[in-house]
């Protein structure tokens, strides 16, 4: 149990275009989902927290108009990178928390974004 | 915010050796997780261990919450254990979002 999927696993896009990444909890309902970014040989940095049915909470320094997050259901959150630039190239990982009494988070396999 | 420090940053061992990875944190936590990031980037949950001791096969972990550290033990290492091991913690926020803060990781290399 506790499986999180992401789609696509890898995407290449041109500068100025937008890219949408989906994060799904496959066998549990996720009241809260999180989006992280990881640069090569670095740790994960939290970008935003997404709660079902409400606006996402962004970390300091993360542009909310550039990284649009929608958590429309208890099993799906999407991250849209708008007007992508080469510096947005990175590994994006989502996680989900089922809620209740456990704070354990489960992570998706990640999406590698390359902006040319 | 809470600080998370992992040591050592790099560890190179021969197959069959044992290893201990350490995670220090600067504040009280209500979540502590250990992960193994495989070469494809997938984070694999190893332990959810805000306190106490757990074991799973060749791996075990201990968190001493009062002293603000956790240890991950790997016994009889195999080449497939290679990768980056992350410790991540969360502490209650005003919004109760339970955000995970990651350490910088320990890169483990197991040579045959």
PDB file of C-alpha atoms in Angstrom:
ATOM      1  CA  UNK A   1       0.000   0.000   0.000  1.00  0.00           C
ATOM      2  CA  UNK A   2       0.846   3.713   0.114  1.00  0.00           C
ATOM      3  CA  UNK A   3       1.827   4.129  -3.519  1.00  0.00           C
ATOM      4  CA  UNK A   4       2.277   7.526  -5.126  1.00  0.00           C
ATOM      5  CA  UNK A   5       2.664   7.910  -8.866  1.00  0.00           C
ATOM      6  CA  UNK A   6       3.883  10.809 -10.976  1.00  0.00           C
ATOM      7  CA  UNK A   7       3.419  11.531 -14.633  1.00  0.00           C
ATOM      8  CA  UNK A   8       5.352  12.133 -16.768  1.00  0.00           C
ATOM      9  CA  UNK A   9       8.595  10.637 -15.487  1.00  0.00           C
ATOM     10  CA  UNK A  10      10.628  12.705 -17.913  1.00  0.00           C
ATOM     11  CA  UNK A  11       9.776  15.736 -20.031  1.00  0.00           C
ATOM     12  CA  UNK A  12      11.684  18.016 -22.341  1.00  0.00           C
ATOM     13  CA  UNK A  13      10.124  21.311 -23.324  1.00  0.00           C
ATOM     14  CA  UNK A  14      11.123  24.548 -24.996  1.00  0.00           C
ATOM     15  CA  UNK A  15      11.623  27.845 -23.216  1.00  0.00           C
ATOM     16  CA  UNK A  16       8.413  29.779 -22.807  1.00  0.00           C
ATOM     17  CA  UNK A  17       6.096  26.780 -22.793  1.00  0.00           C
ATOM     18  CA  UNK A  18       4.202  25.351 -19.815  1.00  0.00           C
ATOM     19  CA  UNK A  19       4.470  21.858 -18.411  1.00  0.00           C
ATOM     20  CA  UNK A  20       2.012  20.044 -16.148  1.00  0.00           C
ATOM     21  CA  UNK A  21       3.111  17.302 -13.752  1.00  0.00           C
ATOM     22  CA  UNK A  22       0.567  15.028 -12.095  1.00  0.00           C
ATOM     23  CA  UNK A  23       0.884  13.397  -8.693  1.00  0.00           C
ATOM     24  CA  UNK A  24      -1.567  10.678  -7.684  1.00  0.00           C
ATOM     25  CA  UNK A  25      -2.043   8.666  -4.526  1.00  0.00           C
ATOM     26  CA  UNK A  26      -3.098   5.277  -5.831  1.00  0.00           C
ATOM     27  CA  UNK A  27      -4.354   3.419  -2.795  1.00  0.00           C
ATOM     28  CA  UNK A  28      -5.119   6.046  -0.195  1.00  0.00           C
ATOM     29  CA  UNK A  29      -6.697   9.457   0.068  1.00  0.00           C
ATOM     30  CA  UNK A  30      -4.206  12.246   0.538  1.00  0.00           C
ATOM     31  CA  UNK A  31      -5.470  15.236   2.464  1.00  0.00           C
ATOM     32  CA  UNK A  32      -2.100  16.916   2.036  1.00  0.00           C
ATOM     33  CA  UNK A  33       0.412  16.698  -0.784  1.00  0.00           C
ATOM     34  CA  UNK A  34       3.817  18.302  -1.052  1.00  0.00           C
ATOM     35  CA  UNK A  35       5.980  19.345  -3.984  1.00  0.00           C
ATOM     36  CA  UNK A  36       9.769  19.250  -3.775  1.00  0.00           C
ATOM     37  CA  UNK A  37      12.572  20.198  -6.094  1.00  0.00           C
ATOM     38  CA  UNK A  38      15.990  18.553  -6.216  1.00  0.00           C
ATOM     39  CA  UNK A  39      19.059  19.793  -8.069  1.00  0.00           C
ATOM     40  CA  UNK A  40      21.862  17.361  -8.981  1.00  0.00           C
ATOM     41  CA  UNK A  41      23.762  16.054  -5.958  1.00  0.00           C
ATOM     42  CA  UNK A  42      21.689  18.174  -3.597  1.00  0.00           C
ATOM     43  CA  UNK A  43      18.958  17.529  -1.092  1.00  0.00           C
ATOM     44  CA  UNK A  44      15.230  17.986  -1.540  1.00  0.00           C
ATOM     45  CA  UNK A  45      13.789  21.435  -1.033  1.00  0.00           C
ATOM     46  CA  UNK A  46      10.104  21.903  -0.292  1.00  0.00           C
ATOM     47  CA  UNK A  47       8.364  24.165  -2.786  1.00  0.00           C
ATOM     48  CA  UNK A  48       4.773  24.128  -1.602  1.00  0.00           C
ATOM     49  CA  UNK A  49       2.155  22.366   0.465  1.00  0.00           C
ATOM     50  CA  UNK A  50      -1.111  21.495  -1.198  1.00  0.00           C
ATOM     51  CA  UNK A  51      -4.327  20.803   0.705  1.00  0.00           C
ATOM     52  CA  UNK A  52      -7.326  19.360  -1.045  1.00  0.00           C
ATOM     53  CA  UNK A  53      -9.867  22.023  -1.857  1.00  0.00           C
ATOM     54  CA  UNK A  54      -7.813  25.001  -0.759  1.00  0.00           C
ATOM     55  CA  UNK A  55      -4.989  27.162  -2.028  1.00  0.00           C
ATOM     56  CA  UNK A  56      -1.461  25.896  -1.855  1.00  0.00           C
ATOM     57  CA  UNK A  57       1.003  27.330   0.629  1.00  0.00           C
ATOM     58  CA  UNK A  58       4.299  28.263  -0.994  1.00  0.00           C
ATOM     59  CA  UNK A  59       7.708  28.340   0.651  1.00  0.00           C
ATOM     60  CA  UNK A  60       9.643  31.558   0.773  1.00  0.00           C
ATOM     61  CA  UNK A  61      11.271  32.343  -2.553  1.00  0.00           C
ATOM     62  CA  UNK A  62       8.986  30.140  -4.639  1.00  0.00           C
ATOM     63  CA  UNK A  63       6.957  32.095  -7.199  1.00  0.00           C
ATOM     64  CA  UNK A  64       3.332  31.037  -6.931  1.00  0.00           C
ATOM     65  CA  UNK A  65       2.478  32.475 -10.356  1.00  0.00           C
ATOM     66  CA  UNK A  66       5.223  30.417 -11.956  1.00  0.00           C
ATOM     67  CA  UNK A  67       4.547  27.147 -10.167  1.00  0.00           C
ATOM     68  CA  UNK A  68       0.786  26.652 -10.187  1.00  0.00           C
ATOM     69  CA  UNK A  69      -0.528  23.953  -7.887  1.00  0.00           C
ATOM     70  CA  UNK A  70      -4.002  22.473  -7.989  1.00  0.00           C
ATOM     71  CA  UNK A  71      -5.186  19.817  -5.524  1.00  0.00           C
ATOM     72  CA  UNK A  72      -8.612  19.155  -6.959  1.00  0.00           C
ATOM     73  CA  UNK A  73      -9.310  15.797  -5.329  1.00  0.00           C
ATOM     74  CA  UNK A  74      -8.071  13.611  -2.504  1.00  0.00           C
ATOM     75  CA  UNK A  75      -5.971  11.573  -4.937  1.00  0.00           C
ATOM     76  CA  UNK A  76      -4.612  14.134  -7.394  1.00  0.00           C
ATOM     77  CA  UNK A  77      -2.399  17.199  -7.222  1.00  0.00           C
ATOM     78  CA  UNK A  78      -0.877  18.924 -10.240  1.00  0.00           C
ATOM     79  CA  UNK A  79       2.117  21.219 -10.591  1.00  0.00           C
ATOM     80  CA  UNK A  80       2.254  23.424 -13.676  1.00  0.00           C
ATOM     81  CA  UNK A  81       5.518  25.135 -14.506  1.00  0.00           C
ATOM     82  CA  UNK A  82       4.490  28.181 -16.519  1.00  0.00           C
ATOM     83  CA  UNK A  83       6.679  29.960 -19.061  1.00  0.00           C
ATOM     84  CA  UNK A  84       9.504  27.554 -18.361  1.00  0.00           C
ATOM     85  CA  UNK A  85      13.119  28.670 -18.556  1.00  0.00           C
ATOM     86  CA  UNK A  86      16.320  26.585 -18.593  1.00  0.00           C
ATOM     87  CA  UNK A  87      16.906  27.393 -14.910  1.00  0.00           C
ATOM     88  CA  UNK A  88      13.643  25.564 -14.128  1.00  0.00           C
ATOM     89  CA  UNK A  89      15.281  22.332 -15.282  1.00  0.00           C
ATOM     90  CA  UNK A  90      15.309  20.088 -12.250  1.00  0.00           C
ATOM     91  CA  UNK A  91      13.955  16.917 -10.649  1.00  0.00           C
ATOM     92  CA  UNK A  92      10.474  17.502  -9.218  1.00  0.00           C
ATOM     93  CA  UNK A  93       9.143  15.084  -6.609  1.00  0.00           C
ATOM     94  CA  UNK A  94       5.758  14.980  -4.936  1.00  0.00           C
ATOM     95  CA  UNK A  95       4.752  13.336  -1.708  1.00  0.00           C
ATOM     96  CA  UNK A  96       1.483  12.603  -0.007  1.00  0.00           C
ATOM     97  CA  UNK A  97       0.308  12.267   3.561  1.00  0.00           C
ATOM     98  CA  UNK A  98      -2.764  10.273   4.338  1.00  0.00           C
ATOM     99  CA  UNK A  99      -3.676  12.250   7.411  1.00  0.00           C
ATOM    100  CA  UNK A 100      -5.165  10.770  10.488  1.00  0.00           C
ATOM    101  CA  UNK A 101      -2.735   9.943  13.257  1.00  0.00           C
ATOM    102  CA  UNK A 102       0.366   9.304  11.116  1.00  0.00           C
ATOM    103  CA  UNK A 103       2.648  12.000   9.742  1.00  0.00           C
ATOM    104  CA  UNK A 104       4.439   9.598   7.433  1.00  0.00           C
ATOM    105  CA  UNK A 105       4.894  10.830   3.863  1.00  0.00           C
ATOM    106  CA  UNK A 106       5.087   8.688   0.742  1.00  0.00           C
ATOM    107  CA  UNK A 107       6.986   9.883  -2.302  1.00  0.00           C
ATOM    108  CA  UNK A 108       6.388   9.625  -6.011  1.00  0.00           C
ATOM    109  CA  UNK A 109       9.139   8.518  -8.408  1.00  0.00           C
ATOM    110  CA  UNK A 110       9.860  12.048  -9.560  1.00  0.00           C
ATOM    111  CA  UNK A 111       9.717  13.957 -12.847  1.00  0.00           C
ATOM    112  CA  UNK A 112      12.861  15.092 -14.593  1.00  0.00           C
ATOM    113  CA  UNK A 113      12.202  18.368 -16.399  1.00  0.00           C
ATOM    114  CA  UNK A 114      14.604  19.685 -19.016  1.00  0.00           C
ATOM    115  CA  UNK A 115      13.934  23.086 -20.546  1.00  0.00           C
ATOM    116  CA  UNK A 116      15.827  23.807 -23.766  1.00  0.00           C
TER     117      UNK A 116
ATOM    118  CA  UNK B   1      13.503  26.705  11.324  1.00  0.00           C
ATOM    119  CA  UNK B   2      14.666  23.269  12.317  1.00  0.00           C
ATOM    120  CA  UNK B   3      18.146  22.212  11.217  1.00  0.00           C
ATOM    121  CA  UNK B   4      19.001  18.662  10.139  1.00  0.00           C
ATOM    122  CA  UNK B   5      22.581  17.465   9.888  1.00  0.00           C
ATOM    123  CA  UNK B   6      23.635  14.101   8.543  1.00  0.00           C
ATOM    124  CA  UNK B   7      26.991  12.435   8.904  1.00  0.00           C
ATOM    125  CA  UNK B   8      29.144  11.305   7.320  1.00  0.00           C
ATOM    126  CA  UNK B   9      28.499  13.006   3.976  1.00  0.00           C
ATOM    127  CA  UNK B  10      30.198  10.172   2.109  1.00  0.00           C
ATOM    128  CA  UNK B  11      30.923   6.590   3.068  1.00  0.00           C
ATOM    129  CA  UNK B  12      32.734   3.958   1.022  1.00  0.00           C
ATOM    130  CA  UNK B  13      32.703   0.365   2.221  1.00  0.00           C
ATOM    131  CA  UNK B  14      33.393  -3.135   1.034  1.00  0.00           C
ATOM    132  CA  UNK B  15      30.559  -5.569   0.557  1.00  0.00           C
ATOM    133  CA  UNK B  16      29.751  -7.313   3.817  1.00  0.00           C
ATOM    134  CA  UNK B  17      30.720  -4.412   6.071  1.00  0.00           C
ATOM    135  CA  UNK B  18      28.413  -2.764   8.589  1.00  0.00           C
ATOM    136  CA  UNK B  19      27.677   0.968   8.692  1.00  0.00           C
ATOM    137  CA  UNK B  20      26.075   3.561  10.927  1.00  0.00           C
ATOM    138  CA  UNK B  21      24.560   6.763   9.576  1.00  0.00           C
ATOM    139  CA  UNK B  22      23.691   9.613  11.913  1.00  0.00           C
ATOM    140  CA  UNK B  23      21.044  12.342  11.812  1.00  0.00           C
ATOM    141  CA  UNK B  24      21.068  15.240  14.280  1.00  0.00           C
ATOM    142  CA  UNK B  25      18.192  17.691  14.511  1.00  0.00           C
ATOM    143  CA  UNK B  26      17.847  20.963  16.346  1.00  0.00           C
ATOM    144  CA  UNK B  27      14.283  20.905  17.677  1.00  0.00           C
ATOM    145  CA  UNK B  28      11.546  18.588  18.878  1.00  0.00           C
ATOM    146  CA  UNK B  29      10.040  16.503  16.116  1.00  0.00           C
ATOM    147  CA  UNK B  30       6.856  14.586  15.593  1.00  0.00           C
ATOM    148  CA  UNK B  31       8.014  12.876  12.439  1.00  0.00           C
ATOM    149  CA  UNK B  32      11.359  11.427  11.442  1.00  0.00           C
ATOM    150  CA  UNK B  33      11.784   9.360   8.317  1.00  0.00           C
ATOM    151  CA  UNK B  34      14.764   7.631   6.735  1.00  0.00           C
ATOM    152  CA  UNK B  35      14.835   7.225   2.968  1.00  0.00           C
ATOM    153  CA  UNK B  36      17.059   5.564   0.404  1.00  0.00           C
ATOM    154  CA  UNK B  37      17.210   7.385  -2.926  1.00  0.00           C
ATOM    155  CA  UNK B  38      18.001   4.907  -5.655  1.00  0.00           C
ATOM    156  CA  UNK B  39      19.967   5.759  -8.830  1.00  0.00           C
ATOM    157  CA  UNK B  40      16.717   6.617 -10.664  1.00  0.00           C
ATOM    158  CA  UNK B  41      15.764   9.172  -8.038  1.00  0.00           C
ATOM    159  CA  UNK B  42      12.998   7.259  -6.299  1.00  0.00           C
ATOM    160  CA  UNK B  43      12.811   7.847  -2.566  1.00  0.00           C
ATOM    161  CA  UNK B  44      12.187   4.568  -0.811  1.00  0.00           C
ATOM    162  CA  UNK B  45      10.716   4.723   2.680  1.00  0.00           C
ATOM    163  CA  UNK B  46      12.959   2.850   5.074  1.00  0.00           C
ATOM    164  CA  UNK B  47      11.634   3.849   8.480  1.00  0.00           C
ATOM    165  CA  UNK B  48       9.052   6.130  10.032  1.00  0.00           C
ATOM    166  CA  UNK B  49      10.624   6.527  13.437  1.00  0.00           C
ATOM    167  CA  UNK B  50       9.946   9.685  15.471  1.00  0.00           C
ATOM    168  CA  UNK B  51      11.107   7.733  18.526  1.00  0.00           C
ATOM    169  CA  UNK B  52      12.226   4.264  19.556  1.00  0.00           C
ATOM    170  CA  UNK B  53      13.844   1.444  17.634  1.00  0.00           C
ATOM    171  CA  UNK B  54      12.728  -0.496  14.588  1.00  0.00           C
ATOM    172  CA  UNK B  55      14.257  -3.266  12.516  1.00  0.00           C
ATOM    173  CA  UNK B  56      13.596  -4.452   9.000  1.00  0.00           C
ATOM    174  CA  UNK B  57      15.895  -7.201   7.786  1.00  0.00           C
ATOM    175  CA  UNK B  58      19.475  -5.956   7.617  1.00  0.00           C
ATOM    176  CA  UNK B  59      18.408  -2.423   8.447  1.00  0.00           C
ATOM    177  CA  UNK B  60      17.535  -0.976  11.799  1.00  0.00           C
ATOM    178  CA  UNK B  61      17.021   2.517  13.154  1.00  0.00           C
ATOM    179  CA  UNK B  62      16.961   4.188  16.531  1.00  0.00           C
ATOM    180  CA  UNK B  63      15.712   7.657  17.377  1.00  0.00           C
ATOM    181  CA  UNK B  64      16.480   9.236  20.749  1.00  0.00           C
ATOM    182  CA  UNK B  65      14.086  12.163  20.601  1.00  0.00           C
ATOM    183  CA  UNK B  66      15.181  13.664  23.927  1.00  0.00           C
ATOM    184  CA  UNK B  67      18.768  13.912  22.651  1.00  0.00           C
ATOM    185  CA  UNK B  68      17.703  14.908  19.136  1.00  0.00           C
ATOM    186  CA  UNK B  69      19.414  12.306  17.033  1.00  0.00           C
ATOM    187  CA  UNK B  70      18.653   9.218  15.010  1.00  0.00           C
ATOM    188  CA  UNK B  71      20.877   6.411  13.766  1.00  0.00           C
ATOM    189  CA  UNK B  72      20.438   4.119  10.785  1.00  0.00           C
ATOM    190  CA  UNK B  73      22.310   0.819  10.883  1.00  0.00           C
ATOM    191  CA  UNK B  74      23.033  -1.258   7.808  1.00  0.00           C
ATOM    192  CA  UNK B  75      24.512  -4.688   8.402  1.00  0.00           C
ATOM    193  CA  UNK B  76      26.202  -6.999   5.906  1.00  0.00           C
ATOM    194  CA  UNK B  77      26.141  -4.328   3.190  1.00  0.00           C
ATOM    195  CA  UNK B  78      25.374  -5.301  -0.389  1.00  0.00           C
ATOM    196  CA  UNK B  79      26.169  -3.403  -3.575  1.00  0.00           C
ATOM    197  CA  UNK B  80      22.460  -2.715  -3.980  1.00  0.00           C
ATOM    198  CA  UNK B  81      22.592  -0.681  -0.763  1.00  0.00           C
ATOM    199  CA  UNK B  82      24.554   1.991  -2.623  1.00  0.00           C
ATOM    200  CA  UNK B  83      22.856   5.344  -3.032  1.00  0.00           C
ATOM    201  CA  UNK B  84      21.984   8.377  -0.987  1.00  0.00           C
ATOM    202  CA  UNK B  85      20.349   8.037   2.411  1.00  0.00           C
ATOM    203  CA  UNK B  86      18.254  10.936   3.628  1.00  0.00           C
ATOM    204  CA  UNK B  87      16.912  11.741   7.040  1.00  0.00           C
ATOM    205  CA  UNK B  88      13.908  14.077   7.122  1.00  0.00           C
ATOM    206  CA  UNK B  89      12.020  15.522  10.059  1.00  0.00           C
ATOM    207  CA  UNK B  90       8.958  17.621  10.694  1.00  0.00           C
ATOM    208  CA  UNK B  91       7.886  19.743  13.591  1.00  0.00           C
ATOM    209  CA  UNK B  92       4.471  21.271  14.144  1.00  0.00           C
ATOM    210  CA  UNK B  93       3.979  24.483  12.232  1.00  0.00           C
ATOM    211  CA  UNK B  94       1.444  27.169  12.934  1.00  0.00           C
ATOM    212  CA  UNK B  95      -0.631  25.771  10.079  1.00  0.00           C
ATOM    213  CA  UNK B  96      -0.052  22.158  11.155  1.00  0.00           C
ATOM    214  CA  UNK B  97       1.227  21.291   7.686  1.00  0.00           C
ATOM    215  CA  UNK B  98       3.889  18.871   8.950  1.00  0.00           C
ATOM    216  CA  UNK B  99       6.444  19.916   6.385  1.00  0.00           C
ATOM    217  CA  UNK B 100       9.451  17.630   6.052  1.00  0.00           C
ATOM    218  CA  UNK B 101      12.912  19.186   6.287  1.00  0.00           C
ATOM    219  CA  UNK B 102      15.627  17.064   4.724  1.00  0.00           C
ATOM    220  CA  UNK B 103      19.233  16.649   5.716  1.00  0.00           C
ATOM    221  CA  UNK B 104      21.925  16.849   3.070  1.00  0.00           C
ATOM    222  CA  UNK B 105      22.173  13.078   2.841  1.00  0.00           C
ATOM    223  CA  UNK B 106      24.872  10.446   3.184  1.00  0.00           C
ATOM    224  CA  UNK B 107      26.185   9.027  -0.075  1.00  0.00           C
ATOM    225  CA  UNK B 108      26.956   5.354   0.502  1.00  0.00           C
ATOM    226  CA  UNK B 109      29.060   3.374  -1.947  1.00  0.00           C
ATOM    227  CA  UNK B 110      29.411  -0.363  -1.471  1.00  0.00           C
ATOM    228  CA  UNK B 111      32.204  -1.906  -3.506  1.00  0.00           C
ATOM    229  CA  UNK B 112      32.169  -5.593  -4.463  1.00  0.00           C
TER     230      UNK B 112
END
